[in-house]
């Protein structure tokens, strides 16, 4: 299924309903980030045009396999997200200086080139935006031992306790909070 659509074919009088699935193989940015789609991503959306401005609203769902940030075990993450984007032609994009702060309404704005939208890129971006920054396999994940690398969630570590006596902060170990 082609997820490319011409802007001039989007009606301005009513919503164009567009649904389908984003194939896992079409998610190159996800795979670059070492995230593995477990399923295709299903989506339903509507598009409406007002002159050159396109309003793209919808929902996307699927699942991705991530790595736990502490112990590196696989974590399955379900994406179930609604989105609303305003798409403008690239020639309307203002060149922003690095110190400019974006307003809330500008955060959901994207730009298109020529007369074509690639919905797969926009949908994959919505998946990426809804993944956790620091995925955990469980809330109280113990992580890996910094000495031997053993997964502390499964096994006890046999490494000796670290000797902090030479550290300039060793005095803080013996202090009780007041």
GROMACS .gro file of C-alpha atoms in nm:
model
  178
    1UNK     CA    1   0.000   0.000   0.000
    2UNK     CA    2   0.143   0.335  -0.101
    3UNK     CA    3   0.141   0.589   0.178
    4UNK     CA    4   0.216   0.880  -0.053
    5UNK     CA    5  -0.059   1.124  -0.130
    6UNK     CA    6  -0.071   1.437  -0.343
    7UNK     CA    7  -0.174   1.751  -0.155
    8UNK     CA    8  -0.394   1.874  -0.439
    9UNK     CA    9  -0.596   1.548  -0.417
   10UNK     CA   10  -0.690   1.615  -0.054
   11UNK     CA   11  -1.038   1.768  -0.043
   12UNK     CA   12  -1.108   2.099   0.126
   13UNK     CA   13  -1.483   2.041   0.153
   14UNK     CA   14  -1.471   1.726   0.367
   15UNK     CA   15  -1.235   1.486   0.545
   16UNK     CA   16  -1.051   1.226   0.342
   17UNK     CA   17  -1.042   0.907   0.548
   18UNK     CA   18  -0.722   0.710   0.508
   19UNK     CA   19  -0.638   0.394   0.699
   20UNK     CA   20  -0.414   0.094   0.665
   21UNK     CA   21  -0.092  -0.037   0.807
   22UNK     CA   22   0.266   0.081   0.817
   23UNK     CA   23   0.476  -0.223   0.738
   24UNK     CA   24   0.751  -0.300   0.991
   25UNK     CA   25   1.006  -0.305   0.704
   26UNK     CA   26   0.912   0.056   0.622
   27UNK     CA   27   1.029   0.182   0.960
   28UNK     CA   28   1.397   0.243   0.889
   29UNK     CA   29   1.437   0.511   1.156
   30UNK     CA   30   1.308   0.273   1.424
   31UNK     CA   31   1.557   0.006   1.321
   32UNK     CA   32   1.843   0.261   1.310
   33UNK     CA   33   1.775   0.333   1.677
   34UNK     CA   34   1.799  -0.041   1.759
   35UNK     CA   35   1.426  -0.073   1.812
   36UNK     CA   36   1.254  -0.371   1.656
   37UNK     CA   37   0.893  -0.343   1.543
   38UNK     CA   38   0.711  -0.654   1.666
   39UNK     CA   39   0.405  -0.588   1.451
   40UNK     CA   40   0.297  -0.374   1.162
   41UNK     CA   41   0.149  -0.045   1.283
   42UNK     CA   42  -0.218  -0.002   1.204
   43UNK     CA   43  -0.351   0.349   1.160
   44UNK     CA   44  -0.668   0.534   1.080
   45UNK     CA   45  -0.660   0.898   0.986
   46UNK     CA   46  -0.832   1.189   0.822
   47UNK     CA   47  -0.683   1.454   0.598
   48UNK     CA   48  -0.834   1.790   0.510
   49UNK     CA   49  -0.685   2.075   0.313
   50UNK     CA   50  -0.732   2.449   0.347
   51UNK     CA   51  -0.543   2.599   0.051
   52UNK     CA   52  -0.185   2.481   0.113
   53UNK     CA   53  -0.238   2.380   0.476
   54UNK     CA   54  -0.313   2.014   0.546
   55UNK     CA   55  -0.469   1.892   0.870
   56UNK     CA   56  -0.367   1.532   0.945
   57UNK     CA   57  -0.538   1.362   1.242
   58UNK     CA   58  -0.553   1.001   1.346
   59UNK     CA   59  -0.452   0.710   1.564
   60UNK     CA   60  -0.166   0.462   1.531
   61UNK     CA   61  -0.106   0.139   1.721
   62UNK     CA   62   0.146  -0.143   1.724
   63UNK     CA   63   0.429  -0.277   1.935
   64UNK     CA   64   0.805  -0.234   1.945
   65UNK     CA   65   1.077  -0.432   2.118
   66UNK     CA   66   1.318  -0.210   2.310
   67UNK     CA   67   1.612  -0.284   2.538
   68UNK     CA   68   1.589  -0.211   2.910
   69UNK     CA   69   1.808   0.091   2.986
   70UNK     CA   70   1.956  -0.077   3.295
   71UNK     CA   71   1.987  -0.451   3.228
   72UNK     CA   72   1.956  -0.464   2.846
   73UNK     CA   73   1.680  -0.729   2.856
   74UNK     CA   74   1.415  -0.702   2.582
   75UNK     CA   75   1.106  -0.497   2.666
   76UNK     CA   76   0.787  -0.503   2.463
   77UNK     CA   77   0.630  -0.155   2.433
   78UNK     CA   78   0.279  -0.099   2.300
   79UNK     CA   79   0.217   0.219   2.104
   80UNK     CA   80  -0.142   0.344   2.110
   81UNK     CA   81  -0.140   0.710   2.015
   82UNK     CA   82  -0.368   0.979   1.877
   83UNK     CA   83  -0.210   1.265   1.686
   84UNK     CA   84  -0.300   1.589   1.513
   85UNK     CA   85  -0.055   1.758   1.278
   86UNK     CA   86  -0.062   2.073   1.071
   87UNK     CA   87   0.136   2.033   0.750
   88UNK     CA   88   0.256   2.339   0.564
   89UNK     CA   89   0.449   2.379   0.240
   90UNK     CA   90   0.822   2.411   0.290
   91UNK     CA   91   0.835   2.762   0.140
   92UNK     CA   92   0.635   2.887   0.442
   93UNK     CA   93   0.890   2.755   0.689
   94UNK     CA   94   1.050   3.040   0.874
   95UNK     CA   95   1.419   3.008   0.931
   96UNK     CA   96   1.442   3.006   1.309
   97UNK     CA   97   1.744   3.121   1.501
   98UNK     CA   98   1.873   2.869   1.759
   99UNK     CA   99   1.753   3.081   2.051
  100UNK     CA  100   1.390   3.103   1.934
  101UNK     CA  101   1.142   2.923   2.157
  102UNK     CA  102   0.860   2.740   1.981
  103UNK     CA  103   0.503   2.801   2.090
  104UNK     CA  104   0.279   2.502   2.175
  105UNK     CA  105   0.087   2.530   1.846
  106UNK     CA  106   0.413   2.516   1.648
  107UNK     CA  107   0.515   2.185   1.807
  108UNK     CA  108   0.261   1.992   1.599
  109UNK     CA  109   0.356   2.157   1.272
  110UNK     CA  110   0.556   1.987   1.000
  111UNK     CA  111   0.647   2.079   0.644
  112UNK     CA  112   0.612   1.907   0.308
  113UNK     CA  113   0.803   1.948  -0.015
  114UNK     CA  114   0.649   1.985  -0.360
  115UNK     CA  115   0.295   1.852  -0.375
  116UNK     CA  116   0.340   1.519  -0.201
  117UNK     CA  117   0.306   1.388   0.153
  118UNK     CA  118   0.478   1.068   0.263
  119UNK     CA  119   0.248   0.951   0.540
  120UNK     CA  120   0.484   0.666   0.633
  121UNK     CA  121   0.746   0.918   0.749
  122UNK     CA  122   0.488   1.112   0.952
  123UNK     CA  123   0.344   0.795   1.107
  124UNK     CA  124   0.685   0.655   1.197
  125UNK     CA  125   0.768   0.987   1.361
  126UNK     CA  126   0.456   0.955   1.579
  127UNK     CA  127   0.572   0.608   1.689
  128UNK     CA  128   0.920   0.741   1.772
  129UNK     CA  129   0.777   1.032   1.970
  130UNK     CA  130   0.578   0.791   2.186
  131UNK     CA  131   0.860   0.559   2.287
  132UNK     CA  132   1.003   0.600   2.637
  133UNK     CA  133   1.339   0.771   2.671
  134UNK     CA  134   1.452   0.521   2.933
  135UNK     CA  135   1.260   0.193   2.895
  136UNK     CA  136   1.270  -0.040   3.195
  137UNK     CA  137   1.188  -0.412   3.207
  138UNK     CA  138   1.037  -0.360   3.552
  139UNK     CA  139   0.996  -0.061   3.781
  140UNK     CA  140   1.259  -0.181   4.028
  141UNK     CA  141   1.515  -0.311   3.775
  142UNK     CA  142   1.853  -0.366   3.946
  143UNK     CA  143   2.052  -0.339   3.622
  144UNK     CA  144   2.393  -0.492   3.556
  145UNK     CA  145   2.684  -0.514   3.800
  146UNK     CA  146   2.944  -0.257   3.701
  147UNK     CA  147   3.219  -0.500   3.800
  148UNK     CA  148   3.129  -0.835   3.645
  149UNK     CA  149   2.830  -0.745   3.425
  150UNK     CA  150   2.590  -0.998   3.580
  151UNK     CA  151   2.218  -0.921   3.558
  152UNK     CA  152   2.131  -0.834   3.919
  153UNK     CA  153   1.763  -0.909   3.859
  154UNK     CA  154   1.844  -1.280   3.813
  155UNK     CA  155   2.162  -1.351   4.010
  156UNK     CA  156   2.355  -1.219   4.307
  157UNK     CA  157   2.691  -1.065   4.235
  158UNK     CA  158   3.008  -1.210   4.385
  159UNK     CA  159   3.216  -0.894   4.337
  160UNK     CA  160   3.379  -0.754   4.653
  161UNK     CA  161   3.229  -0.438   4.794
  162UNK     CA  162   3.409  -0.131   4.661
  163UNK     CA  163   3.666   0.035   4.889
  164UNK     CA  164   3.584   0.403   4.918
  165UNK     CA  165   3.828   0.474   5.201
  166UNK     CA  166   4.069   0.665   4.972
  167UNK     CA  167   3.793   0.876   4.821
  168UNK     CA  168   3.771   1.241   4.930
  169UNK     CA  169   3.399   1.173   4.980
  170UNK     CA  170   3.455   0.880   5.220
  171UNK     CA  171   3.376   1.106   5.517
  172UNK     CA  172   3.019   1.137   5.384
  173UNK     CA  173   2.963   0.761   5.420
  174UNK     CA  174   2.982   0.785   5.799
  175UNK     CA  175   2.760   1.092   5.837
  176UNK     CA  176   2.402   1.051   5.943
  177UNK     CA  177   2.155   1.301   5.803
  178UNK     CA  178   2.035   1.558   6.051
   0.00000   0.00000   0.00000
